[in-house]
Amino acid sequence: MEEQKAKKQGGKRPGQKFKSLLVWNLLLKRTDENHAAGIKEIQALLEDYGIEAERHSVSRDIKDLMELLNKDQEVMMEDRDLLNYEVEYDAELHGYKVVRRPYEFDDLRLLAECVRASKFISQKQEESLLAAIEGLCSEHQVKELKNEVYLVGRSKTANRWIMGSMLTINQAIRDNVKIGFKYQKNSLSNRSQQVDRRKGAEYIFSPYKLIINDGNYYLLAYDSKRQMMKTFRLDRMREVKMKNEARDGQEVYAQMDMQTYCLQHFGMFSGEKKRVQLRFTNNLLDTMVDRFGTGADVLYGPDGDRHFIVTTEIAISDQFFGWLCGFRKMAKIVSPPDVVADFQKFLDDISGRYETE
């Protein structure tokens, strides 16, 4: 009765003041370069919101929208962001579609892949960032993102305060001051959490550079006592605070070749991948966690009182064997037998070059 009365008196139907906004939102969510929405489909979607709209009314809203988006830039200076969108009619798909957005879909796909591959952000932060990226896509593009990106599995840090640590470190670098923090390590007795090094004593260093390697963030910082640069895993740092003390080590940092430094500290191997068991002394646990991570496919377990075994997939190569040699008697390949044999051959080949004639 109220609706009929509104019609007779020339009033608007219920919800009409929201109609134009809903039409624009429906086009953003339901259409893209490969998908269009016809007038009937838009009318049906509006009915879901309790809004009745005649065909010519919907057409007028879309034409007004297209006119708004196509305005000259000088006229639209206050709404310049709208110029990043474009709507057109597709005769083959028999409907209207959004053909241009602020970001290309390939760029958004790359961003989603980077977020998914980054191990330095927590699972909750990943979900939040991906949701923000999806908000810039159509529903069809979101499905494509999930099919292509969400299937990639990487272990995530449990450190939820890492973003705050990054902000503090960057501010300390800008203010040219030192930082203090507590540094954690892994424990065989409690694999579910890390424990503080030095019984929770504060580390004080001069921060210089944040480095990303293999999905992890590292801090390059100067150790005043030992007068040398060191790297720290950001997801192992907690309670990061700026100190009221000027940085030192500027001369050391200025002389560094960052490319050479990163290659020396973050070298990677390539080769045929095999499931390998490696035995190490307990003092190398953090080193191995840094190298192999803590994903579901990486297993750590004690082997007596002084050793542990890590089982993981390894790219078998001479570079891997050379890396293992650096640990001398602190490391040993346990299995499989063919990898053990290849390593023995590798050692024999080297030792043979130093036999006395």
Tab-separated table of C-alpha atoms in Angstrom:
chain	number	residue	atom	x	y	z
A	1	MET	CA	0.000	0.000	0.000
A	2	GLU	CA	2.806	2.436	0.911
A	3	GLU	CA	4.614	1.635	-2.330
A	4	GLN	CA	1.450	2.188	-4.408
A	5	LYS	CA	0.801	5.415	-2.539
A	6	ALA	CA	4.340	6.583	-3.258
A	7	LYS	CA	3.834	5.908	-6.970
A	8	LYS	CA	0.579	7.895	-7.094
A	9	GLN	CA	2.158	10.817	-5.290
A	10	GLY	CA	5.202	10.757	-7.493
A	11	GLY	CA	7.489	9.617	-4.674
A	12	LYS	CA	10.468	7.290	-5.084
A	13	ARG	CA	10.210	3.574	-4.527
A	14	PRO	CA	11.899	2.201	-1.399
A	15	GLY	CA	15.696	2.003	-1.702
A	16	GLN	CA	15.920	4.172	-4.843
A	17	LYS	CA	18.439	6.551	-3.285
A	18	PHE	CA	20.866	3.610	-2.962
A	19	LYS	CA	20.257	2.208	-6.431
A	20	SER	CA	23.028	4.011	-8.323
A	21	LEU	CA	25.601	3.060	-5.677
A	22	LEU	CA	24.495	-0.580	-5.778
A	23	VAL	CA	24.669	-0.684	-9.585
A	24	TRP	CA	28.266	0.569	-9.445
A	25	ASN	CA	29.147	-1.938	-6.725
A	26	LEU	CA	27.580	-4.795	-8.709
A	27	LEU	CA	29.579	-3.873	-11.800
A	28	LEU	CA	32.796	-3.807	-9.755
A	29	LYS	CA	32.142	-7.188	-8.141
A	30	ARG	CA	30.510	-9.106	-10.977
A	31	THR	CA	32.274	-7.838	-14.107
A	32	ASP	CA	35.746	-7.497	-15.591
A	33	GLU	CA	37.326	-7.643	-19.050
A	34	ASN	CA	36.000	-11.183	-19.589
A	35	HIS	CA	32.646	-10.995	-17.800
A	36	ALA	CA	29.705	-8.633	-18.296
A	37	ALA	CA	26.330	-8.056	-16.616
A	38	GLY	CA	23.148	-7.457	-18.589
A	39	ILE	CA	20.293	-5.182	-17.524
A	40	LYS	CA	18.104	-8.144	-16.505
A	41	GLU	CA	20.863	-9.577	-14.339
A	42	ILE	CA	21.388	-6.199	-12.653
A	43	GLN	CA	17.636	-5.876	-12.057
A	44	ALA	CA	17.584	-9.320	-10.445
A	45	LEU	CA	20.520	-8.436	-8.190
A	46	LEU	CA	18.816	-5.210	-7.144
A	47	GLU	CA	15.710	-7.196	-6.223
A	48	ASP	CA	17.878	-9.132	-3.774
A	49	TYR	CA	18.235	-5.822	-1.944
A	50	GLY	CA	14.491	-5.210	-2.126
A	51	ILE	CA	14.800	-2.611	-4.870
A	52	GLU	CA	12.573	-2.670	-7.931
A	53	ALA	CA	14.076	-0.913	-10.933
A	54	GLU	CA	12.766	-0.462	-14.450
A	55	ARG	CA	15.024	-1.249	-17.382
A	56	HIS	CA	15.407	2.355	-18.532
A	57	SER	CA	16.203	3.423	-14.949
A	58	VAL	CA	19.135	0.983	-14.700
A	59	SER	CA	20.335	2.003	-18.174
A	60	ARG	CA	20.249	5.650	-17.149
A	61	ASP	CA	22.303	4.948	-14.009
A	62	ILE	CA	24.975	3.169	-16.057
A	63	LYS	CA	25.103	5.891	-18.703
A	64	ASP	CA	25.460	8.521	-15.990
A	65	LEU	CA	28.267	6.471	-14.486
A	66	MET	CA	30.042	6.110	-17.843
A	67	GLU	CA	29.709	9.851	-18.410
A	68	LEU	CA	31.182	10.531	-14.970
A	69	LEU	CA	34.157	8.220	-15.595
A	70	ASN	CA	34.829	9.753	-18.994
A	71	LYS	CA	34.895	13.338	-17.748
A	72	ASP	CA	37.907	15.430	-18.658
A	73	GLN	CA	40.669	15.167	-16.040
A	74	GLU	CA	40.741	18.907	-15.403
A	75	VAL	CA	37.046	18.825	-14.481
A	76	MET	CA	37.517	15.788	-12.241
A	77	MET	CA	40.602	16.845	-10.297
A	78	GLU	CA	38.912	16.222	-6.933
A	79	ASP	CA	37.807	12.740	-8.022
A	80	ARG	CA	40.826	11.816	-10.078
A	81	ASP	CA	40.818	8.238	-8.683
A	82	LEU	CA	37.624	7.599	-10.657
A	83	LEU	CA	39.581	8.135	-13.865
A	84	ASN	CA	41.349	4.831	-13.214
A	85	TYR	CA	38.060	3.013	-13.940
A	86	GLU	CA	36.299	2.542	-17.257
A	87	VAL	CA	32.945	0.922	-18.055
A	88	GLU	CA	31.779	-0.082	-21.530
A	89	TYR	CA	29.080	-2.131	-23.209
A	90	ASP	CA	30.130	-5.487	-24.689
A	91	ALA	CA	27.947	-6.456	-27.642
A	92	GLU	CA	29.186	-10.059	-27.667
A	93	LEU	CA	28.521	-10.606	-23.947
A	94	HIS	CA	25.333	-8.526	-24.127
A	95	GLY	CA	26.131	-6.512	-21.040
A	96	TYR	CA	28.172	-3.828	-19.336
A	97	LYS	CA	31.575	-4.470	-17.809
A	98	VAL	CA	34.428	-2.727	-15.994
A	99	VAL	CA	37.325	-2.833	-18.449
A	100	ARG	CA	39.858	-0.760	-16.513
A	101	ARG	CA	40.716	-0.599	-12.807
A	102	PRO	CA	43.429	1.187	-10.793
A	103	TYR	CA	45.607	-1.965	-10.933
A	104	GLU	CA	46.111	-4.538	-13.667
A	105	PHE	CA	45.018	-8.025	-12.649
A	106	ASP	CA	48.481	-9.434	-13.446
A	107	ASP	CA	49.955	-6.941	-10.953
A	108	LEU	CA	47.455	-7.994	-8.290
A	109	ARG	CA	48.232	-11.647	-8.965
A	110	LEU	CA	51.929	-10.930	-8.443
A	111	LEU	CA	51.190	-9.108	-5.179
A	112	ALA	CA	49.099	-12.051	-3.955
A	113	GLU	CA	51.887	-14.486	-4.834
A	114	CYS	CA	54.421	-12.374	-2.942
A	115	VAL	CA	52.179	-12.245	0.131
A	116	ARG	CA	51.585	-15.985	0.006
A	117	ALA	CA	55.294	-16.762	-0.425
A	118	SER	CA	56.466	-14.472	2.396
A	119	LYS	CA	57.333	-16.402	5.532
A	120	PHE	CA	57.973	-13.297	7.625
A	121	ILE	CA	54.267	-12.458	7.949
A	122	SER	CA	51.846	-14.410	10.121
A	123	GLN	CA	48.871	-16.391	8.821
A	124	LYS	CA	46.464	-13.743	10.131
A	125	GLN	CA	48.391	-10.935	8.434
A	126	GLU	CA	48.458	-12.942	5.209
A	127	GLU	CA	44.680	-13.361	5.249
A	128	SER	CA	44.202	-9.644	5.887
A	129	LEU	CA	46.523	-8.588	3.042
A	130	LEU	CA	44.990	-11.054	0.591
A	131	ALA	CA	41.517	-9.799	1.486
A	132	ALA	CA	42.655	-6.249	0.675
A	133	ILE	CA	43.999	-7.406	-2.705
A	134	GLU	CA	40.801	-9.324	-3.436
A	135	GLY	CA	38.820	-6.145	-2.754
A	136	LEU	CA	40.390	-4.671	-5.890
A	137	CYS	CA	39.232	-7.596	-8.068
A	138	SER	CA	35.989	-8.920	-9.491
A	139	GLU	CA	34.509	-12.097	-8.026
A	140	HIS	CA	35.724	-14.048	-11.069
A	141	GLN	CA	39.264	-12.753	-10.604
A	142	VAL	CA	39.168	-13.643	-6.901
A	143	LYS	CA	38.386	-17.270	-7.827
A	144	GLU	CA	41.319	-17.247	-10.229
A	145	LEU	CA	43.597	-15.867	-7.529
A	146	LYS	CA	42.595	-18.599	-5.121
A	147	ASN	CA	43.058	-21.336	-7.695
A	148	GLU	CA	46.488	-20.091	-8.708
A	149	VAL	CA	47.899	-18.639	-5.497
A	150	TYR	CA	46.302	-20.297	-2.491
A	151	LEU	CA	47.614	-23.706	-3.472
A	152	VAL	CA	51.192	-22.556	-2.834
A	153	GLY	CA	52.225	-23.693	0.641
A	154	ARG	CA	54.886	-21.957	2.749
A	155	SER	CA	55.506	-22.116	6.466
A	156	LYS	CA	54.491	-18.904	8.264
A	157	THR	CA	56.016	-17.207	11.253
A	158	ALA	CA	54.113	-17.316	14.526
A	159	ASN	CA	55.595	-13.912	15.396
A	160	ARG	CA	52.591	-11.561	15.206
A	161	TRP	CA	54.558	-8.437	16.161
A	162	ILE	CA	57.049	-8.565	13.263
A	163	MET	CA	55.415	-5.630	11.429
A	164	GLY	CA	55.768	-3.458	14.513
A	165	SER	CA	59.427	-4.485	14.779
A	166	MET	CA	59.994	-3.422	11.170
A	167	LEU	CA	58.484	0.006	11.813
A	168	THR	CA	60.664	0.516	14.899
A	169	ILE	CA	63.823	-0.570	13.047
A	170	ASN	CA	63.135	1.715	10.089
A	171	GLN	CA	62.507	4.630	12.449
A	172	ALA	CA	65.768	3.890	14.297
A	173	ILE	CA	67.668	3.903	10.987
A	174	ARG	CA	66.125	7.251	10.053
A	175	ASP	CA	66.888	8.695	13.522
A	176	ASN	CA	70.412	7.213	13.470
A	177	VAL	CA	70.048	5.467	16.840
A	178	LYS	CA	70.657	1.973	18.183
A	179	ILE	CA	67.966	-0.573	19.026
A	180	GLY	CA	67.540	-3.038	21.834
A	181	PHE	CA	65.761	-6.391	21.548
A	182	LYS	CA	65.516	-9.910	22.876
A	183	TYR	CA	66.550	-12.693	20.521
A	184	GLN	CA	65.009	-16.153	20.459
A	185	LYS	CA	66.158	-19.601	19.457
A	186	ASN	CA	64.520	-22.949	18.742
A	187	SER	CA	64.338	-25.682	21.338
A	188	LEU	CA	64.215	-29.444	20.803
A	189	SER	CA	62.429	-29.907	24.117
A	190	ASN	CA	59.568	-27.596	23.087
A	191	ARG	CA	59.122	-27.341	19.309
A	192	SER	CA	55.879	-25.363	19.657
A	193	GLN	CA	57.649	-22.195	20.752
A	194	GLN	CA	60.998	-20.459	20.838
A	195	VAL	CA	62.976	-19.523	23.933
A	196	ASP	CA	65.060	-16.420	24.664
A	197	ARG	CA	68.800	-16.495	24.124
A	198	ARG	CA	71.119	-15.300	26.902
A	199	LYS	CA	68.327	-15.950	29.405
A	200	GLY	CA	66.381	-12.981	28.083
A	201	ALA	CA	69.249	-10.455	28.178
A	202	GLU	CA	68.857	-7.439	25.881
A	203	TYR	CA	70.819	-7.248	22.631
A	204	ILE	CA	71.920	-3.714	21.673
A	205	PHE	CA	72.997	-3.146	18.055
A	206	SER	CA	73.149	-0.428	15.403
A	207	PRO	CA	70.613	-1.259	12.636
A	208	TYR	CA	71.553	-0.604	9.000
A	209	LYS	CA	69.589	-2.695	6.530
A	210	LEU	CA	66.574	-4.987	6.245
A	211	ILE	CA	67.199	-7.881	3.864
A	212	ILE	CA	64.677	-10.309	2.379
A	213	ASN	CA	65.951	-13.789	1.556
A	214	ASP	CA	63.890	-16.896	0.763
A	215	GLY	CA	60.730	-15.309	2.159
A	216	ASN	CA	62.346	-14.246	5.445
A	217	TYR	CA	63.325	-10.799	6.723
A	218	TYR	CA	66.787	-10.299	8.213
A	219	LEU	CA	68.312	-7.310	9.970
A	220	LEU	CA	71.876	-6.278	9.176
A	221	ALA	CA	73.259	-4.598	12.310
A	222	TYR	CA	76.618	-3.537	13.716
A	223	ASP	CA	78.024	-5.148	16.857
A	224	SER	CA	79.967	-2.456	18.719
A	225	LYS	CA	81.731	-4.899	21.042
A	226	ARG	CA	83.035	-7.200	18.311
A	227	GLN	CA	83.267	-4.405	15.736
A	228	MET	CA	81.555	-6.412	13.002
A	229	MET	CA	78.276	-6.702	11.103
A	230	LYS	CA	75.780	-9.418	12.046
A	231	THR	CA	72.432	-10.616	10.704
A	232	PHE	CA	69.358	-11.448	12.775
A	233	ARG	CA	66.116	-13.143	11.736
A	234	LEU	CA	63.365	-10.595	12.250
A	235	ASP	CA	60.800	-13.183	13.341
A	236	ARG	CA	63.145	-14.163	16.203
A	237	MET	CA	63.431	-10.619	17.501
A	238	ARG	CA	60.952	-9.423	20.100
A	239	GLU	CA	60.464	-6.331	22.255
A	240	VAL	CA	62.338	-4.196	19.714
A	241	LYS	CA	62.897	-0.689	21.093
A	242	MET	CA	64.830	2.391	20.032
A	243	LYS	CA	67.669	3.401	22.357
A	244	ASN	CA	68.780	6.900	23.205
A	245	GLU	CA	72.244	6.189	21.821
A	246	ALA	CA	73.720	7.127	18.434
A	247	ARG	CA	74.542	4.381	15.941
A	248	ASP	CA	78.120	3.413	15.246
A	249	GLY	CA	79.710	1.274	12.526
A	250	GLN	CA	79.034	3.744	9.707
A	251	GLU	CA	82.538	3.231	8.288
A	252	VAL	CA	82.149	-0.544	8.217
A	253	TYR	CA	78.751	-0.324	6.521
A	254	ALA	CA	79.985	2.182	3.929
A	255	GLN	CA	82.713	-0.234	2.818
A	256	MET	CA	80.362	-3.202	2.430
A	257	ASP	CA	79.427	-4.712	-0.925
A	258	MET	CA	75.844	-5.776	-0.240
A	259	GLN	CA	75.639	-8.120	-3.221
A	260	THR	CA	78.761	-10.022	-2.174
A	261	TYR	CA	77.641	-10.088	1.454
A	262	CYS	CA	74.225	-11.546	0.589
A	263	LEU	CA	75.719	-14.188	-1.689
A	264	GLN	CA	78.104	-15.255	1.045
A	265	HIS	CA	75.439	-15.407	3.743
A	266	PHE	CA	72.384	-16.525	1.785
A	267	GLY	CA	73.858	-18.828	-0.852
A	268	MET	CA	71.419	-21.315	-2.393
A	269	PHE	CA	71.945	-24.704	-4.076
A	270	SER	CA	70.267	-26.279	-7.114
A	271	GLY	CA	70.065	-29.891	-8.240
A	272	GLU	CA	67.951	-33.054	-8.087
A	273	LYS	CA	65.774	-32.982	-4.978
A	274	LYS	CA	65.752	-35.968	-2.630
A	275	ARG	CA	64.405	-36.684	0.850
A	276	VAL	CA	67.495	-36.719	3.091
A	277	GLN	CA	68.253	-37.338	6.756
A	278	LEU	CA	71.066	-35.219	8.219
A	279	ARG	CA	72.639	-35.533	11.691
A	280	PHE	CA	74.059	-32.455	13.448
A	281	THR	CA	75.365	-31.452	16.848
A	282	ASN	CA	72.794	-29.618	18.960
A	283	ASN	CA	74.530	-26.236	18.691
A	284	LEU	CA	73.607	-26.154	14.978
A	285	LEU	CA	69.840	-26.332	15.488
A	286	ASP	CA	69.220	-22.624	14.788
A	287	THR	CA	71.470	-22.764	11.724
A	288	MET	CA	69.472	-25.663	10.306
A	289	VAL	CA	66.121	-24.040	11.079
A	290	ASP	CA	67.358	-20.936	9.238
A	291	ARG	CA	68.349	-23.093	6.280
A	292	PHE	CA	65.437	-25.536	6.067
A	293	GLY	CA	62.615	-23.789	7.908
A	294	THR	CA	59.895	-25.396	10.037
A	295	GLY	CA	57.338	-26.447	7.430
A	296	ALA	CA	55.173	-29.547	7.709
A	297	ASP	CA	57.591	-31.459	5.427
A	298	VAL	CA	60.649	-30.711	7.622
A	299	LEU	CA	61.138	-32.965	10.642
A	300	TYR	CA	63.475	-32.361	13.597
A	301	GLY	CA	64.181	-34.848	16.350
A	302	PRO	CA	66.801	-35.587	19.015
A	303	ASP	CA	69.416	-38.284	18.423
A	304	GLY	CA	70.959	-38.955	21.801
A	305	ASP	CA	71.982	-36.152	24.132
A	306	ARG	CA	74.344	-34.254	21.834
A	307	HIS	CA	72.850	-34.579	18.359
A	308	PHE	CA	69.630	-34.127	16.399
A	309	ILE	CA	68.398	-35.327	13.011
A	310	VAL	CA	66.629	-33.210	10.432
A	311	THR	CA	64.670	-34.893	7.627
A	312	THR	CA	63.886	-32.729	4.632
A	313	GLU	CA	64.016	-32.418	0.856
A	314	ILE	CA	67.464	-31.379	-0.385
A	315	ALA	CA	68.655	-30.242	-3.816
A	316	ILE	CA	71.628	-32.589	-4.181
A	317	SER	CA	74.634	-30.846	-5.718
A	318	ASP	CA	78.344	-30.212	-5.243
A	319	GLN	CA	77.390	-26.887	-3.652
A	320	PHE	CA	75.340	-28.750	-1.040
A	321	PHE	CA	78.177	-31.158	-0.331
A	322	GLY	CA	80.622	-28.259	-0.036
A	323	TRP	CA	78.259	-26.481	2.366
A	324	LEU	CA	78.040	-29.625	4.487
A	325	CYS	CA	81.841	-29.951	4.605
A	326	GLY	CA	81.979	-26.608	6.371
A	327	PHE	CA	80.546	-28.271	9.480
A	328	ARG	CA	83.298	-30.946	9.513
A	329	LYS	CA	82.589	-33.560	12.217
A	330	MET	CA	79.492	-31.745	13.438
A	331	ALA	CA	77.442	-32.987	10.433
A	332	LYS	CA	76.735	-36.325	8.772
A	333	ILE	CA	74.428	-37.614	6.018
A	334	VAL	CA	72.428	-40.516	7.460
A	335	SER	CA	70.290	-41.520	4.452
A	336	PRO	CA	69.478	-42.352	1.690
A	337	PRO	CA	72.421	-44.643	0.803
A	338	ASP	CA	72.869	-43.255	-2.726
A	339	VAL	CA	73.334	-39.714	-1.400
A	340	VAL	CA	75.807	-41.022	1.187
A	341	ALA	CA	77.698	-42.742	-1.640
A	342	ASP	CA	77.699	-39.584	-3.759
A	343	PHE	CA	79.044	-37.581	-0.838
A	344	GLN	CA	81.803	-40.130	-0.252
A	345	LYS	CA	82.732	-39.913	-3.939
A	346	PHE	CA	82.778	-36.132	-3.643
A	347	LEU	CA	85.177	-36.350	-0.673
A	348	ASP	CA	87.393	-38.931	-2.391
A	349	ASP	CA	87.628	-36.740	-5.482
A	350	ILE	CA	88.799	-33.797	-3.386
A	351	SER	CA	91.200	-35.775	-1.209
A	352	GLY	CA	92.667	-37.404	-4.315
A	353	ARG	CA	93.826	-34.025	-5.526
A	354	TYR	CA	96.020	-33.638	-2.447
A	355	GLU	CA	97.733	-37.018	-2.421
A	356	THR	CA	101.531	-36.819	-2.180
A	357	GLU	CA	103.304	-37.932	-5.305
